[in-house]
mmCIF file of C-alpha atoms and ligand atoms in Angstrom:
data_model
loop_
_atom_site.group_PDB
_atom_site.id
_atom_site.type_symbol
_atom_site.label_atom_id
_atom_site.label_comp_id
_atom_site.label_asym_id
_atom_site.label_seq_id
_atom_site.Cartn_x
_atom_site.Cartn_y
_atom_site.Cartn_z
ATOM 1 C CA MET A 1272 0.000 0.000 0.000
ATOM 2 C CA GLN A 1273 1.399 3.386 -0.901
ATOM 3 C CA ARG A 1274 1.682 6.020 1.719
ATOM 4 C CA ARG A 1275 -0.590 8.992 1.260
ATOM 5 C CA GLU A 1276 -1.267 12.053 3.369
ATOM 6 C CA GLY A 1277 -3.939 11.299 5.992
ATOM 7 C CA ILE A 1278 -3.829 7.531 5.607
ATOM 8 C CA ALA A 1279 -2.122 5.494 8.289
ATOM 9 C CA GLU A 1280 0.726 3.460 6.913
ATOM 10 C CA THR A 1281 -0.039 -0.226 6.588
ATOM 11 C CA ARG A 1282 2.579 -2.420 5.035
ATOM 12 C CA SER A 1283 0.809 -4.661 2.652
ATOM 13 C CA THR A 1284 0.534 -7.903 4.534
ATOM 14 C CA ILE A 1285 -2.757 -9.614 5.108
ATOM 15 C CA ALA A 1286 -2.163 -9.787 8.873
ATOM 16 C CA ARG A 1287 -1.539 -6.035 9.091
ATOM 17 C CA LEU A 1288 -4.589 -5.260 7.045
ATOM 18 C CA ARG A 1289 -6.714 -7.531 9.242
ATOM 19 C CA SER A 1290 -5.451 -6.060 12.483
ATOM 20 C CA ALA A 1291 -6.040 -2.533 11.168
ATOM 21 C CA THR A 1292 -9.639 -3.249 10.182
ATOM 22 C CA ASP A 1293 -10.395 -5.526 13.159
ATOM 23 C CA THR A 1294 -10.390 -2.580 15.507
ATOM 24 C CA ALA A 1295 -13.812 -1.671 14.157
ATOM 25 C CA ASP A 1296 -16.746 -2.791 16.316
ATOM 26 C CA LYS A 1297 -18.573 -5.186 14.023
ATOM 27 C CA ARG A 1298 -21.530 -5.745 16.324
ATOM 28 C CA PRO A 1299 -24.856 -4.466 15.036
ATOM 29 C CA ALA A 1300 -25.340 -0.873 16.133
ATOM 30 C CA ILE A 1301 -28.696 -0.839 17.867
ATOM 31 C CA GLY A 1302 -30.472 -3.438 19.992
ATOM 32 C CA LEU A 1303 -33.945 -2.925 21.437
ATOM 33 C CA VAL A 1304 -35.402 -4.473 24.594
ATOM 34 C CA PRO A 1305 -39.125 -3.679 24.852
ATOM 35 C CA THR A 1306 -40.534 -3.931 28.399
ATOM 36 C CA MET A 1307 -43.489 -2.836 30.479
ATOM 37 C CA GLY A 1308 -41.194 -1.851 33.348
ATOM 38 C CA ASN A 1309 -41.214 -3.189 36.912
ATOM 39 C CA LEU A 1310 -37.915 -4.688 35.957
ATOM 40 C CA HIS A 1311 -36.504 -7.896 37.445
ATOM 41 C CA GLU A 1312 -33.545 -10.171 36.697
ATOM 42 C CA GLY A 1313 -35.348 -11.604 33.655
ATOM 43 C CA HIS A 1314 -35.501 -8.187 31.992
ATOM 44 C CA LEU A 1315 -31.886 -7.480 32.948
ATOM 45 C CA LYS A 1316 -30.853 -10.713 31.250
ATOM 46 C CA LEU A 1317 -32.339 -9.342 28.033
ATOM 47 C CA VAL A 1318 -30.378 -6.124 28.486
ATOM 48 C CA ALA A 1319 -27.168 -8.109 29.092
ATOM 49 C CA ALA A 1320 -27.759 -10.212 25.952
ATOM 50 C CA CYS A 1321 -28.463 -7.028 24.006
ATOM 51 C CA LEU A 1322 -25.272 -5.317 25.190
ATOM 52 C CA LYS A 1323 -23.253 -8.414 24.365
ATOM 53 C CA GLN A 1324 -24.545 -8.516 20.809
ATOM 54 C CA CYS A 1325 -25.078 -4.832 19.992
ATOM 55 C CA GLN A 1326 -23.179 -1.588 20.452
ATOM 56 C CA HIS A 1327 -26.139 0.183 22.047
ATOM 57 C CA ALA A 1328 -28.994 -1.195 24.142
ATOM 58 C CA VAL A 1329 -32.202 0.824 23.906
ATOM 59 C CA VAL A 1330 -34.713 -0.255 26.556
ATOM 60 C CA SER A 1331 -38.316 0.865 26.242
ATOM 61 C CA ILE A 1332 -40.642 1.049 29.228
ATOM 62 C CA TYR A 1333 -44.299 1.314 28.348
ATOM 63 C CA VAL A 1334 -47.358 -0.317 29.890
ATOM 64 C CA ASN A 1335 -49.204 -0.763 26.628
ATOM 65 C CA PRO A 1336 -52.978 -0.342 27.058
ATOM 66 C CA LEU A 1337 -53.729 -2.028 23.711
ATOM 67 C CA GLN A 1338 -52.625 -5.434 24.971
ATOM 68 C CA PHE A 1339 -54.816 -5.506 28.102
ATOM 69 C CA GLY A 1340 -58.398 -6.793 28.015
ATOM 70 C CA PRO A 1341 -61.186 -4.721 29.624
ATOM 71 C CA ASN A 1342 -61.168 -6.835 32.816
ATOM 72 C CA GLU A 1343 -57.406 -7.230 33.060
ATOM 73 C CA ASP A 1344 -54.830 -5.556 35.287
ATOM 74 C CA PHE A 1345 -53.857 -2.480 33.227
ATOM 75 C CA GLY A 1346 -54.763 -0.115 36.089
ATOM 76 C CA SER A 1347 -53.038 -2.121 38.806
ATOM 77 C CA TYR A 1348 -49.985 -3.265 36.785
ATOM 78 C CA PRO A 1349 -46.941 -2.399 38.955
ATOM 79 C CA ARG A 1350 -45.238 0.827 37.858
ATOM 80 C CA THR A 1351 -41.831 1.410 39.469
ATOM 81 C CA LEU A 1352 -40.061 3.854 37.172
ATOM 82 C CA ASP A 1353 -37.441 5.209 39.596
ATOM 83 C CA ALA A 1354 -36.249 1.735 40.612
ATOM 84 C CA ASP A 1355 -36.308 0.642 36.941
ATOM 85 C CA LEU A 1356 -34.085 3.530 35.875
ATOM 86 C CA GLU A 1357 -31.594 2.716 38.605
ATOM 87 C CA LYS A 1358 -31.443 -0.934 37.524
ATOM 88 C CA LEU A 1359 -30.977 0.031 33.895
ATOM 89 C CA GLN A 1360 -28.194 2.428 34.775
ATOM 90 C CA ASP A 1361 -26.409 -0.347 36.716
ATOM 91 C CA ALA A 1362 -26.977 -2.758 33.816
ATOM 92 C CA GLY A 1363 -25.281 -0.341 31.414
ATOM 93 C CA ALA A 1364 -28.273 0.354 29.157
ATOM 94 C CA SER A 1365 -27.417 3.054 26.632
ATOM 95 C CA LEU A 1366 -30.796 4.717 26.429
ATOM 96 C CA VAL A 1367 -34.217 4.358 28.044
ATOM 97 C CA PHE A 1368 -37.255 5.244 25.957
ATOM 98 C CA ILE A 1369 -40.401 6.012 27.945
ATOM 99 C CA PRO A 1370 -43.037 6.976 25.387
ATOM 100 C CA GLN A 1371 -46.264 8.706 26.345
ATOM 101 C CA ASP A 1372 -49.769 7.701 25.223
ATOM 102 C CA ALA A 1373 -50.401 11.050 23.541
ATOM 103 C CA GLU A 1374 -47.391 10.678 21.287
ATOM 104 C CA LEU A 1375 -47.939 7.002 20.532
ATOM 105 C CA TYR A 1376 -51.654 7.249 19.839
ATOM 106 C CA PRO A 1377 -52.259 10.890 18.794
ATOM 107 C CA GLU A 1378 -55.379 9.947 16.847
ATOM 108 C CA GLY A 1379 -56.775 7.938 19.752
ATOM 109 C CA ARG A 1380 -56.456 4.257 20.469
ATOM 110 C CA ASP A 1381 -59.691 3.407 18.695
ATOM 111 C CA ASN A 1382 -58.393 4.905 15.453
ATOM 112 C CA GLN A 1383 -55.035 3.159 15.683
ATOM 113 C CA THR A 1384 -54.000 0.864 12.814
ATOM 114 C CA ARG A 1385 -53.609 -2.583 14.343
ATOM 115 C CA ILE A 1386 -51.497 -5.546 13.418
ATOM 116 C CA HIS A 1387 -53.144 -8.956 13.459
ATOM 117 C CA VAL A 1388 -50.978 -12.015 12.916
ATOM 118 C CA PRO A 1389 -53.598 -14.598 11.978
ATOM 119 C CA GLY A 1390 -53.781 -18.105 13.406
ATOM 120 C CA ILE A 1391 -50.945 -18.078 15.896
ATOM 121 C CA SER A 1392 -52.441 -15.048 17.708
ATOM 122 C CA ASP A 1393 -55.804 -16.718 18.249
ATOM 123 C CA ILE A 1394 -54.789 -19.898 20.097
ATOM 124 C CA LEU A 1395 -53.491 -20.638 23.637
ATOM 125 C CA CYS A 1396 -53.139 -17.274 25.448
ATOM 126 C CA GLY A 1397 -54.771 -15.570 22.455
ATOM 127 C CA ALA A 1398 -57.923 -17.652 22.954
ATOM 128 C CA SER A 1399 -58.139 -16.658 26.639
ATOM 129 C CA ARG A 1400 -57.107 -13.045 26.008
ATOM 130 C CA PRO A 1401 -58.811 -11.949 22.762
ATOM 131 C CA GLY A 1402 -56.930 -9.096 21.064
ATOM 132 C CA HIS A 1403 -53.927 -9.417 23.369
ATOM 133 C CA PHE A 1404 -51.423 -10.337 20.665
ATOM 134 C CA ASP A 1405 -52.822 -7.692 18.288
ATOM 135 C CA GLY A 1406 -51.951 -5.147 20.976
ATOM 136 C CA VAL A 1407 -48.499 -6.662 21.429
ATOM 137 C CA ALA A 1408 -47.749 -6.846 17.687
ATOM 138 C CA THR A 1409 -48.988 -3.283 17.156
ATOM 139 C CA ILE A 1410 -46.846 -1.714 19.883
ATOM 140 C CA VAL A 1411 -43.788 -3.769 18.958
ATOM 141 C CA LEU A 1412 -44.040 -2.770 15.294
ATOM 142 C CA LYS A 1413 -44.445 0.875 16.345
ATOM 143 C CA LEU A 1414 -41.366 0.579 18.589
ATOM 144 C CA PHE A 1415 -39.440 -1.049 15.741
ATOM 145 C CA ASN A 1416 -40.328 1.847 13.438
ATOM 146 C CA ILE A 1417 -39.499 4.456 16.080
ATOM 147 C CA VAL A 1418 -36.205 2.973 17.325
ATOM 148 C CA GLN A 1419 -35.152 1.232 14.071
ATOM 149 C CA PRO A 1420 -33.070 -1.431 15.816
ATOM 150 C CA ASP A 1421 -30.933 -4.044 14.084
ATOM 151 C CA ARG A 1422 -31.882 -6.652 16.679
ATOM 152 C CA ALA A 1423 -34.647 -6.936 19.245
ATOM 153 C CA PHE A 1424 -34.571 -9.096 22.363
ATOM 154 C CA PHE A 1425 -37.522 -10.969 23.851
ATOM 155 C CA GLY A 1426 -37.882 -13.490 26.668
ATOM 156 C CA ARG A 1427 -38.642 -17.104 25.852
ATOM 157 C CA LYS A 1428 -40.793 -17.034 28.963
ATOM 158 C CA ASP A 1429 -43.459 -15.483 26.734
ATOM 159 C CA PHE A 1430 -42.987 -18.187 24.135
ATOM 160 C CA GLN A 1431 -46.127 -17.541 22.120
ATOM 161 C CA GLN A 1432 -45.423 -13.801 22.081
ATOM 162 C CA LEU A 1433 -41.982 -14.466 20.607
ATOM 163 C CA GLN A 1434 -43.420 -16.733 17.899
ATOM 164 C CA VAL A 1435 -46.181 -14.238 17.055
ATOM 165 C CA LEU A 1436 -43.555 -11.501 16.681
ATOM 166 C CA ARG A 1437 -41.244 -13.728 14.620
ATOM 167 C CA THR A 1438 -44.177 -14.472 12.328
ATOM 168 C CA MET A 1439 -44.942 -10.756 12.012
ATOM 169 C CA ALA A 1440 -41.302 -9.940 11.260
ATOM 170 C CA ARG A 1441 -41.098 -12.662 8.615
ATOM 171 C CA GLN A 1442 -44.400 -11.878 6.948
ATOM 172 C CA LEU A 1443 -43.788 -8.117 6.877
ATOM 173 C CA ASN A 1444 -40.148 -8.526 5.757
ATOM 174 C CA LEU A 1445 -38.846 -6.518 8.688
ATOM 175 C CA PRO A 1446 -35.078 -6.018 8.509
ATOM 176 C CA ILE A 1447 -34.747 -6.820 12.212
ATOM 177 C CA GLU A 1448 -33.404 -9.955 13.839
ATOM 178 C CA LEU A 1449 -35.455 -11.208 16.788
ATOM 179 C CA VAL A 1450 -33.465 -12.887 19.543
ATOM 180 C CA GLY A 1451 -35.081 -15.174 22.155
ATOM 181 C CA VAL A 1452 -33.459 -15.118 25.618
ATOM 182 C CA PRO A 1453 -33.841 -18.052 28.061
ATOM 183 C CA THR A 1454 -36.209 -17.709 31.008
ATOM 184 C CA GLN A 1455 -34.781 -16.421 34.271
ATOM 185 C CA ARG A 1456 -36.160 -18.377 37.218
ATOM 186 C CA ALA A 1457 -36.177 -18.091 41.002
ATOM 187 C CA ASP A 1458 -34.204 -20.780 42.844
ATOM 188 C CA ASP A 1459 -37.358 -22.869 43.252
ATOM 189 C CA GLY A 1460 -38.028 -22.824 39.489
ATOM 190 C CA LEU A 1461 -40.774 -20.191 39.295
ATOM 191 C CA ALA A 1462 -40.265 -18.024 36.198
ATOM 192 C CA LEU A 1463 -39.701 -14.412 37.252
ATOM 193 C CA SER A 1464 -42.663 -12.227 36.355
ATOM 194 C CA SER A 1465 -44.030 -8.882 37.467
ATOM 195 C CA ARG A 1466 -47.331 -10.674 38.080
ATOM 196 C CA ASN A 1467 -45.763 -12.902 40.769
ATOM 197 C CA GLN A 1468 -46.312 -9.909 43.068
ATOM 198 C CA TYR A 1469 -50.032 -10.609 43.008
ATOM 199 C CA LEU A 1470 -49.402 -13.894 44.890
ATOM 200 C CA THR A 1471 -49.929 -14.143 48.652
ATOM 201 C CA PRO A 1472 -47.041 -15.792 50.549
ATOM 202 C CA ALA A 1473 -48.997 -19.076 50.666
ATOM 203 C CA GLU A 1474 -49.685 -18.943 46.911
ATOM 204 C CA ARG A 1475 -46.057 -18.092 46.206
ATOM 205 C CA GLU A 1476 -45.077 -21.332 47.946
ATOM 206 C CA ARG A 1477 -47.343 -23.332 45.657
ATOM 207 C CA ALA A 1478 -46.388 -21.495 42.443
ATOM 208 C CA PRO A 1479 -43.265 -23.582 41.581
ATOM 209 C CA ALA A 1480 -45.698 -26.445 40.796
ATOM 210 C CA LEU A 1481 -46.196 -24.811 37.399
ATOM 211 C CA TYR A 1482 -42.626 -25.434 36.253
ATOM 212 C CA ALA A 1483 -42.422 -28.734 38.162
ATOM 213 C CA THR A 1484 -45.440 -29.944 36.178
ATOM 214 C CA LEU A 1485 -43.817 -28.968 32.882
ATOM 215 C CA GLN A 1486 -40.630 -30.762 33.900
ATOM 216 C CA ALA A 1487 -42.532 -33.925 34.860
ATOM 217 C CA LEU A 1488 -44.314 -33.986 31.486
ATOM 218 C CA GLY A 1489 -41.091 -33.048 29.684
ATOM 219 C CA GLU A 1490 -39.251 -36.031 31.136
ATOM 220 C CA ARG A 1491 -41.950 -38.379 29.892
ATOM 221 C CA LEU A 1492 -41.857 -36.814 26.400
ATOM 222 C CA GLN A 1493 -38.085 -37.029 26.394
ATOM 223 C CA ALA A 1494 -38.344 -40.714 27.341
ATOM 224 C CA GLY A 1495 -40.420 -41.315 24.205
ATOM 225 C CA GLU A 1496 -43.995 -41.142 25.490
ATOM 226 C CA ARG A 1497 -46.306 -39.860 22.733
ATOM 227 C CA ASP A 1498 -49.727 -40.078 24.354
ATOM 228 C CA PHE A 1499 -50.112 -36.291 24.146
ATOM 229 C CA GLN A 1500 -53.697 -36.310 25.462
ATOM 230 C CA GLY A 1501 -52.728 -38.452 28.447
ATOM 231 C CA LEU A 1502 -49.794 -36.198 29.271
ATOM 232 C CA VAL A 1503 -51.935 -33.075 29.056
ATOM 233 C CA SER A 1504 -54.575 -34.587 31.383
ATOM 234 C CA LYS A 1505 -51.845 -35.527 33.832
ATOM 235 C CA GLY A 1506 -50.535 -31.953 33.697
ATOM 236 C CA ARG A 1507 -53.938 -30.452 34.463
ATOM 237 C CA GLN A 1508 -54.330 -32.872 37.341
ATOM 238 C CA LEU A 1509 -50.936 -31.928 38.811
ATOM 239 C CA LEU A 1510 -51.783 -28.213 38.620
ATOM 240 C CA GLU A 1511 -55.142 -28.767 40.280
ATOM 241 C CA GLN A 1512 -53.489 -30.791 43.039
ATOM 242 C CA ALA A 1513 -51.228 -27.790 43.671
ATOM 243 C CA GLY A 1514 -54.288 -25.571 44.136
ATOM 244 C CA MET A 1515 -54.179 -23.887 40.718
ATOM 245 C CA ARG A 1516 -56.940 -23.483 38.168
ATOM 246 C CA PRO A 1517 -55.407 -24.500 34.857
ATOM 247 C CA ASP A 1518 -56.365 -22.365 31.865
ATOM 248 C CA TYR A 1519 -54.538 -24.637 29.439
ATOM 249 C CA VAL A 1520 -51.829 -27.278 29.337
ATOM 250 C CA GLU A 1521 -50.712 -28.050 25.783
ATOM 251 C CA ILE A 1522 -48.010 -29.846 23.856
ATOM 252 C CA ARG A 1523 -47.299 -28.108 20.556
ATOM 253 C CA ASN A 1524 -44.887 -27.847 17.662
ATOM 254 C CA PRO A 1525 -42.426 -25.131 18.792
ATOM 255 C CA GLU A 1526 -42.394 -23.290 15.443
ATOM 256 C CA THR A 1527 -46.078 -23.241 14.526
ATOM 257 C CA LEU A 1528 -47.625 -23.817 17.978
ATOM 258 C CA GLN A 1529 -49.985 -26.244 16.238
ATOM 259 C CA PRO A 1530 -50.644 -29.751 17.644
ATOM 260 C CA PRO A 1531 -47.543 -31.865 17.095
ATOM 261 C CA ALA A 1532 -47.045 -34.904 14.903
ATOM 262 C CA GLU A 1533 -45.768 -38.044 16.609
ATOM 263 C CA ALA A 1534 -42.686 -37.947 14.377
ATOM 264 C CA ASP A 1535 -41.745 -34.395 15.474
ATOM 265 C CA GLN A 1536 -38.291 -34.102 17.013
ATOM 266 C CA ALA A 1537 -39.038 -31.060 19.149
ATOM 267 C CA PHE A 1538 -41.999 -30.032 21.252
ATOM 268 C CA VAL A 1539 -42.959 -27.154 23.458
ATOM 269 C CA LEU A 1540 -45.023 -27.688 26.577
ATOM 270 C CA LEU A 1541 -47.043 -24.595 27.398
ATOM 271 C CA CYS A 1542 -49.285 -23.859 30.326
ATOM 272 C CA ALA A 1543 -51.277 -21.057 31.872
ATOM 273 C CA ALA A 1544 -52.932 -21.298 35.264
ATOM 274 C CA TYR A 1545 -54.713 -19.061 37.727
ATOM 275 C CA LEU A 1546 -53.370 -18.916 41.246
ATOM 276 C CA GLY A 1547 -55.306 -16.460 43.399
ATOM 277 C CA LYS A 1548 -55.374 -13.147 41.522
ATOM 278 C CA ALA A 1549 -52.476 -14.050 39.233
ATOM 279 C CA ARG A 1550 -52.575 -15.717 35.846
ATOM 280 C CA LEU A 1551 -49.174 -17.393 35.465
ATOM 281 C CA ILE A 1552 -47.673 -18.786 32.268
ATOM 282 C CA ASP A 1553 -44.641 -20.942 31.611
ATOM 283 C CA ASN A 1554 -43.229 -23.268 28.980
ATOM 284 C CA LEU A 1555 -40.583 -25.888 28.407
ATOM 285 C CA VAL A 1556 -38.982 -26.867 25.112
ATOM 286 C CA VAL A 1557 -38.134 -30.545 24.670
ATOM 287 C CA GLY A 1558 -35.726 -31.421 21.847
ATOM 288 C CA THR A 1559 -34.076 -28.858 19.588
ATOM 289 C CA PRO A 1560 -36.372 -26.643 17.537
ATOM 290 C CA GLU A 1561 -35.082 -24.971 14.357
ATOM 291 C CA THR A 1562 -35.428 -21.511 15.851
ATOM 292 C CA SER A 1563 -35.338 -20.749 19.536
HETATM 293 P P1 AMP B 1491 -42.780 -7.534 30.216
HETATM 294 O O1 AMP B 1491 -42.211 -6.326 30.874
HETATM 295 O O2 AMP B 1491 -43.371 -8.523 31.151
HETATM 296 O O3 AMP B 1491 -43.658 -7.196 29.032
HETATM 297 O O4 AMP B 1491 -41.535 -8.297 29.593
HETATM 298 C C1 AMP B 1491 -40.620 -7.639 28.767
HETATM 299 C C2 AMP B 1491 -39.716 -8.662 28.150
HETATM 300 O O5 AMP B 1491 -39.030 -9.374 29.187
HETATM 301 C C3 AMP B 1491 -40.464 -9.709 27.322
HETATM 302 O O6 AMP B 1491 -39.694 -10.010 26.168
HETATM 303 C C4 AMP B 1491 -40.532 -10.879 28.265
HETATM 304 O O7 AMP B 1491 -40.626 -12.126 27.601
HETATM 305 C C5 AMP B 1491 -39.210 -10.759 28.991
HETATM 306 N N1 AMP B 1491 -39.252 -11.467 30.276
HETATM 307 C C6 AMP B 1491 -40.182 -11.353 31.252
HETATM 308 N N2 AMP B 1491 -39.924 -12.202 32.269
HETATM 309 C C7 AMP B 1491 -38.804 -12.889 31.919
HETATM 310 C C8 AMP B 1491 -38.034 -13.920 32.525
HETATM 311 N N3 AMP B 1491 -38.354 -14.436 33.713
HETATM 312 N N4 AMP B 1491 -36.935 -14.375 31.871
HETATM 313 C C9 AMP B 1491 -36.594 -13.873 30.665
HETATM 314 N N5 AMP B 1491 -37.280 -12.894 30.031
HETATM 315 C C10 AMP B 1491 -38.378 -12.409 30.641
#
């Protein structure tokens, strides 16, 4: 390479060229972690994954009214902004985005264009919470357009949510990579969730039965059992024995969330159950799905 004014001298060896260009940060520039606040270790895991993979971690905090049903907990959802900001500062988040209703929905919520991802939005949690995933998909697409991230990070704890959003991203050709982050659990196995705060101390003691049930069914699937109906009935029975009211226990194909074929190599066990005032969800993947 010839020396010119303003250009650092590199003798023309491949190694020198590589070391000169390797100093550039090749990670994608912007990662987005959408949240509803009331942050716990699960959210912070998403931020850590985002910072590892991206140069900047943008975290949004917004309790999105569109995804709550009329009789759900929008009004009472825990809002802890000061504590959240402190946690995000400690976690090294680059920027916190706290949008306001008036700016997000200037023409009113009823006049808002909504995203509906057909099929996958209408089953499981979508069947119990009509319109929920339309609200989720709508706010996430708005956040994508506002923040314009290269990657976005979501918890696998909300397995159906992640698959709905992956479907949206694929079908709308979004130039954004969605990353699923493993579920952060308490020592006794309960998946961390803001809604765990609705549990009384006695209910909190019973709550690990949700994950224990999934593990029990998962072991039997792993061992080759394919009586899906029998396994699901057993799961409901275990949840009831633990004092929960099961909403659903299902074994599904992890990509489509449709009922599995016996020959499938991977499955996802999904459940939702009421315990006191809380509706808890959890899931367990058995085998290796193509995307995770
Ligand atoms: P939320 O604030 O509950 O809407 O959650 C924001 C993001 O954090 C979503 O992508 C969730 O899936 C994810 N998340 C919530 N709880 C956990 C957890 N225990 N482990 C990992 N990710 C989680």
